[in-house]
Amino acid sequence: MNSGNSSFFVIYTIDSIASITILCFDIFFSRILIYIIPLCPIITPFFYESSIIAKISLFVPNYMKAMKAVTQIFMSINRMCCVLYPLNYTQKWKYYMKPIIFIITLSPNLVTWNLLISRPYLVQSFGGFAFSYLKKVSWAKLSTFHLTFVTISMFFTFICTTVTLFKLIMLPERIKRTEKTLCIATIIISIGFTAVAINQFMWAFCAQCQTSGLLYSVQFLCYDLVNIGSPIVIILISRDLRRNIFKKQSSISIVRMVTSQF
C-alpha cells in the first residue's frame, strides 16, 4: 500500500490528528495535574475560575478517542476493499470519501453529548488533580459509550481482517509477506483496543474500581498503546515509508561514522 491509495491516507491523517490531539491534552493538561504536583497551585485556579477551560480539557480528548474508534473501522474496511476490489477500489472510495469524513467527524457526538451539558470539576488523584463531571443525564455514562464504540471497532477489525486474509490466501500466488504484515498489524491494533475495552468496562460496571486512582492512570497507558500502535501499523503496511525511514537512519549513521574519523 502506497501514498497513491489516497482514501486510506486521508482516513489515516484524521486518525493521526486525533492521536496527536489526545497526547497533547494528556501531556499539557491531564498528566501535569496528576504527576507534577508543585504546578497544581499555579494551574488549578484557571480551571476553577473558568469552567469552559475545564470542559474543553475534558471534552476534546474524549471526542478524539471516540473518533479513533471510528477511523479504525473505516481503515479496516478500506484495507479489505483494496484486496477484494482492486480494479475499482480507488474510484469507489474517492466517491464515498465525503460521507465517510462526515461520519468520522460527527459520530463522536454520540459519545460526548452529555459532556457538553454537564458541569466539569476537579477531583484529587495521586496527590494531584484529575478531571471529572457531574452528569446532567444520569444514565448517559461516558465509559459505556466509549465501550460501545471500541467494541464495534474491534468487531469490524476482526471481520474485515479475516475476510482480507482469506482472500489473500486464496490468491493463485500467495503474498505471504503481506499476510504476515496484516496479521502483525491487526494484533497490535487488537491489543490496544482490547486494553481500552477492558478499562472502559471497569469504569462502566465496577463501582469499587471507579474510586481507585490507579484505574485513571491505566487509562492513559491503554490509549498510549492505541496512539502508538497506529504509526507502527502504517510503517508495517507501507514498504516505501519503511524504506525512507531506515534509509535516512542509515545515511545519518554513515555520516556520523565518517565525521568521527576526522
Short mmCIF file of C-alpha atoms in Angstrom, two decimals:
data_model
loop_
_atom_site.label_atom_id
_atom_site.label_comp_id
_atom_site.label_asym_id
_atom_site.label_seq_id
_atom_site.Cartn_x
_atom_site.Cartn_y
_atom_site.Cartn_z
CA MET A 1 0.00 0.00 0.00
CA ASN A 2 1.45 3.36 -1.00
CA SER A 3 0.52 7.01 -0.96
CA GLY A 4 -1.40 6.53 -4.21
CA ASN A 5 -4.19 4.94 -2.17
CA SER A 6 -5.27 8.40 -1.05
CA SER A 7 -8.51 7.32 0.63
CA PHE A 8 -6.61 5.28 3.21
CA PHE A 9 -4.15 8.07 3.92
CA VAL A 10 -6.94 10.64 4.29
CA ILE A 11 -8.53 8.48 6.98
CA TYR A 12 -5.13 7.77 8.50
CA THR A 13 -4.37 11.51 8.60
CA ILE A 14 -7.58 12.13 10.55
CA ASP A 15 -6.62 9.29 12.89
CA SER A 16 -3.15 10.80 13.38
CA ILE A 17 -4.60 14.24 14.15
CA ALA A 18 -6.83 12.62 16.77
CA SER A 19 -3.84 10.79 18.30
CA ILE A 20 -1.69 13.94 18.44
CA THR A 21 -4.55 15.92 19.99
CA ILE A 22 -5.09 13.28 22.68
CA LEU A 23 -1.38 13.18 23.51
CA CYS A 24 -1.11 16.99 23.66
CA PHE A 25 -4.08 17.35 26.01
CA ASP A 26 -2.82 14.47 28.17
CA ILE A 27 0.70 15.89 28.43
CA PHE A 28 -0.12 19.58 28.89
CA PHE A 29 -3.28 19.26 30.98
CA SER A 30 -4.20 15.89 32.49
CA ARG A 31 -0.77 14.43 33.31
CA ILE A 32 0.70 17.71 34.54
CA LEU A 33 -2.10 17.99 37.12
CA ILE A 34 -1.56 14.40 38.27
CA TYR A 35 2.20 13.87 38.23
CA ILE A 36 3.77 17.35 38.61
CA ILE A 37 2.17 18.24 41.91
CA PRO A 38 4.10 21.52 42.59
CA LEU A 39 2.44 23.01 39.49
CA CYS A 40 -1.08 22.34 40.78
CA PRO A 41 -1.38 25.57 42.86
CA ILE A 42 -0.37 27.56 39.77
CA ILE A 43 -2.51 25.78 37.18
CA THR A 44 -5.68 24.77 39.05
CA PRO A 45 -7.02 28.33 39.59
CA PHE A 46 -7.53 28.60 35.81
CA PHE A 47 -9.83 25.56 35.92
CA TYR A 48 -11.72 26.75 38.99
CA GLU A 49 -12.30 30.25 37.61
CA SER A 50 -13.29 29.13 34.11
CA SER A 51 -15.48 26.08 33.62
CA ILE A 52 -15.00 26.49 29.85
CA ILE A 53 -11.29 25.59 30.08
CA ALA A 54 -12.10 22.56 32.23
CA LYS A 55 -14.88 21.49 29.85
CA ILE A 56 -12.61 21.80 26.80
CA SER A 57 -9.88 19.81 28.58
CA LEU A 58 -12.38 17.04 29.28
CA PHE A 59 -14.44 17.18 26.08
CA VAL A 60 -11.79 17.35 23.33
CA PRO A 61 -9.69 14.27 24.34
CA ASN A 62 -12.82 12.14 24.77
CA TYR A 63 -14.15 13.33 21.41
CA MET A 64 -10.88 12.35 19.75
CA LYS A 65 -10.83 8.95 21.48
CA ALA A 66 -14.27 8.19 20.05
CA MET A 67 -13.10 9.43 16.65
CA LYS A 68 -10.16 6.99 16.69
CA ALA A 69 -12.56 4.07 17.15
CA VAL A 70 -14.50 5.23 14.07
CA THR A 71 -11.39 5.80 11.92
CA GLN A 72 -10.21 2.30 12.82
CA ILE A 73 -13.47 0.89 11.43
CA PHE A 74 -13.06 2.66 8.10
CA MET A 75 -9.35 1.83 7.83
CA SER A 76 -10.19 -1.86 8.30
CA ILE A 77 -12.93 -1.69 5.66
CA ASN A 78 -10.59 0.23 3.35
CA ARG A 79 -7.86 -2.42 3.55
CA MET A 80 -10.44 -5.16 2.90
CA CYS A 81 -11.88 -3.37 -0.16
CA CYS A 82 -8.39 -2.84 -1.53
CA VAL A 83 -7.93 -6.62 -1.67
CA LEU A 84 -11.48 -7.59 -2.71
CA TYR A 85 -11.96 -4.95 -5.40
CA PRO A 86 -8.51 -3.94 -6.65
CA LEU A 87 -9.72 -2.64 -10.03
CA ASN A 88 -12.35 -0.11 -8.97
CA TYR A 89 -11.30 0.32 -5.31
CA THR A 90 -9.73 3.77 -5.75
CA GLN A 91 -12.64 5.19 -7.75
CA LYS A 92 -15.33 3.92 -5.37
CA TRP A 93 -13.59 5.15 -2.22
CA LYS A 94 -12.94 8.53 -3.79
CA TYR A 95 -16.69 8.83 -4.42
CA TYR A 96 -17.64 7.95 -0.82
CA MET A 97 -14.90 9.90 0.98
CA LYS A 98 -17.04 12.97 1.79
CA PRO A 99 -19.78 10.95 3.56
CA ILE A 100 -17.09 8.94 5.37
CA ILE A 101 -15.33 12.07 6.61
CA PHE A 102 -18.73 13.43 7.69
CA ILE A 103 -19.43 10.28 9.71
CA ILE A 104 -15.93 10.24 11.25
CA THR A 105 -16.06 13.86 12.38
CA LEU A 106 -19.64 13.93 13.70
CA SER A 107 -20.27 10.44 15.11
CA PRO A 108 -18.18 11.07 18.29
CA ASN A 109 -21.01 13.38 19.40
CA LEU A 110 -22.91 10.19 20.23
CA VAL A 111 -20.29 9.58 22.93
CA THR A 112 -19.63 13.09 24.24
CA TRP A 113 -23.02 14.83 24.07
CA ASN A 114 -23.59 14.53 27.81
CA LEU A 115 -20.24 16.21 28.49
CA LEU A 116 -21.43 19.35 26.70
CA ILE A 117 -24.39 19.82 29.03
CA SER A 118 -22.71 18.61 32.24
CA ARG A 119 -20.56 20.54 34.71
CA PRO A 120 -16.87 19.55 34.92
CA TYR A 121 -14.89 19.61 38.15
CA LEU A 122 -11.52 18.53 39.57
CA VAL A 123 -11.00 15.56 41.89
CA GLN A 124 -7.90 14.56 43.84
CA SER A 125 -5.79 11.82 42.26
CA PHE A 126 -2.26 10.66 43.22
CA GLY A 127 -1.69 13.85 45.18
CA GLY A 128 -2.69 15.95 42.17
CA PHE A 129 -5.95 16.55 40.34
CA ALA A 130 -7.95 14.83 37.62
CA PHE A 131 -10.98 15.83 35.57
CA SER A 132 -14.47 14.51 36.19
CA TYR A 133 -18.01 15.78 35.60
CA LEU A 134 -21.47 15.86 37.17
CA LYS A 135 -23.73 14.01 34.73
CA LYS A 136 -26.68 16.09 33.59
CA VAL A 137 -28.30 12.91 32.27
CA SER A 138 -27.62 10.25 34.90
CA TRP A 139 -27.92 7.18 32.67
CA ALA A 140 -25.60 8.52 29.95
CA LYS A 141 -22.23 7.15 31.08
CA LEU A 142 -19.22 8.25 29.07
CA SER A 143 -17.44 4.95 29.74
CA THR A 144 -20.41 2.94 28.42
CA PHE A 145 -20.48 4.93 25.19
CA HIS A 146 -16.71 4.55 24.76
CA LEU A 147 -17.01 0.81 25.41
CA THR A 148 -19.73 0.53 22.74
CA PHE A 149 -17.63 2.35 20.14
CA VAL A 150 -14.49 0.35 20.93
CA THR A 151 -16.38 -2.96 20.84
CA ILE A 152 -17.89 -2.13 17.43
CA SER A 153 -14.45 -1.10 16.19
CA MET A 154 -12.90 -4.38 17.35
CA PHE A 155 -15.73 -6.33 15.68
CA PHE A 156 -15.18 -4.63 12.32
CA THR A 157 -11.40 -5.01 12.63
CA PHE A 158 -11.71 -8.75 13.25
CA ILE A 159 -14.26 -9.38 10.46
CA CYS A 160 -12.50 -7.25 7.85
CA THR A 161 -9.09 -8.70 8.66
CA THR A 162 -10.44 -12.26 8.49
CA VAL A 163 -12.01 -11.62 5.08
CA THR A 164 -8.85 -9.91 3.83
CA LEU A 165 -6.57 -12.74 4.95
CA PHE A 166 -8.90 -15.36 3.45
CA LYS A 167 -8.85 -13.52 0.13
CA LEU A 168 -5.05 -13.25 0.20
CA ILE A 169 -4.69 -16.95 0.96
CA MET A 170 -7.00 -17.85 -1.95
CA LEU A 171 -4.93 -15.90 -4.47
CA PRO A 172 -3.12 -18.05 -7.09
CA GLU A 173 0.20 -16.64 -5.92
CA ARG A 174 0.06 -16.14 -2.19
CA ILE A 175 1.58 -12.94 -0.88
CA LYS A 176 2.96 -14.35 2.34
CA ARG A 177 4.78 -11.15 3.31
CA THR A 178 1.53 -9.17 3.04
CA GLU A 179 -0.37 -11.80 5.02
CA LYS A 180 2.23 -11.72 7.77
CA THR A 181 2.28 -7.92 7.87
CA LEU A 182 -1.51 -7.72 8.04
CA CYS A 183 -1.61 -10.25 10.89
CA ILE A 184 1.01 -8.36 12.89
CA ALA A 185 -0.75 -5.04 12.29
CA THR A 186 -4.10 -6.49 13.38
CA ILE A 187 -2.57 -8.00 16.52
CA ILE A 188 -1.06 -4.64 17.50
CA ILE A 189 -4.36 -2.82 16.93
CA SER A 190 -6.38 -5.52 18.72
CA ILE A 191 -4.14 -5.48 21.80
CA GLY A 192 -4.53 -1.71 22.10
CA PHE A 193 -8.30 -1.66 21.69
CA THR A 194 -8.74 -4.71 23.94
CA ALA A 195 -6.87 -2.89 26.72
CA VAL A 196 -9.09 0.16 26.20
CA ALA A 197 -12.24 -2.01 26.19
CA ILE A 198 -11.28 -3.68 29.48
CA ASN A 199 -10.51 -0.31 31.05
CA GLN A 200 -13.81 1.20 29.90
CA PHE A 201 -15.67 -1.90 31.10
CA MET A 202 -14.21 -1.39 34.57
CA TRP A 203 -15.27 2.27 34.53
CA ALA A 204 -18.79 1.38 33.39
CA PHE A 205 -19.64 -1.61 35.58
CA CYS A 206 -17.24 -1.73 38.55
CA ALA A 207 -18.34 0.83 41.15
CA GLN A 208 -15.45 -0.01 43.51
CA CYS A 209 -12.87 0.42 40.74
CA GLN A 210 -14.06 3.95 39.99
CA THR A 211 -12.76 5.17 43.35
CA SER A 212 -9.25 3.97 42.50
CA GLY A 213 -6.80 6.47 41.05
CA LEU A 214 -4.92 3.53 39.55
CA LEU A 215 -7.71 2.90 37.03
CA TYR A 216 -7.45 6.51 35.88
CA SER A 217 -3.69 6.15 35.32
CA VAL A 218 -4.07 2.83 33.50
CA GLN A 219 -6.46 4.58 31.12
CA PHE A 220 -3.57 6.79 29.94
CA LEU A 221 -1.41 3.72 29.25
CA CYS A 222 -4.20 2.00 27.30
CA TYR A 223 -4.68 4.95 24.98
CA ASP A 224 -0.92 5.40 24.69
CA LEU A 225 -0.83 1.88 23.28
CA VAL A 226 -3.60 2.72 20.79
CA ASN A 227 -1.97 6.01 19.76
CA ILE A 228 1.49 4.47 19.33
CA GLY A 229 0.11 1.34 17.65
CA SER A 230 -1.31 3.31 14.72
CA PRO A 231 2.07 4.65 13.49
CA ILE A 232 3.59 1.19 13.91
CA VAL A 233 0.84 -0.27 11.72
CA ILE A 234 1.33 2.25 8.93
CA ILE A 235 5.10 1.63 8.97
CA LEU A 236 4.46 -2.11 8.70
CA ILE A 237 1.99 -1.69 5.84
CA SER A 238 3.89 0.87 3.78
CA ARG A 239 7.09 -0.54 2.29
CA ASP A 240 8.01 2.84 0.79
CA LEU A 241 7.72 4.52 4.18
CA ARG A 242 9.88 1.86 5.83
CA ARG A 243 12.49 2.23 3.10
CA ASN A 244 12.59 6.01 3.51
CA ILE A 245 12.78 5.87 7.31
CA PHE A 246 15.53 3.28 7.55
CA LYS A 247 17.41 4.76 4.61
CA LYS A 248 17.52 8.09 6.42
CA GLN A 249 18.69 6.44 9.62
CA SER A 250 21.45 4.54 7.81
CA SER A 251 22.55 7.71 6.00
CA ILE A 252 22.77 9.58 9.29
CA SER A 253 24.79 6.79 10.89
CA ILE A 254 27.21 6.72 7.93
CA VAL A 255 27.71 10.48 8.12
CA ARG A 256 28.39 10.23 11.85
CA MET A 257 30.94 7.47 11.31
CA VAL A 258 32.74 9.46 8.61
CA THR A 259 32.84 12.69 10.60
CA SER A 260 34.05 10.89 13.71
CA GLN A 261 37.13 9.68 11.83
CA PHE A 262 38.34 13.23 11.07
#
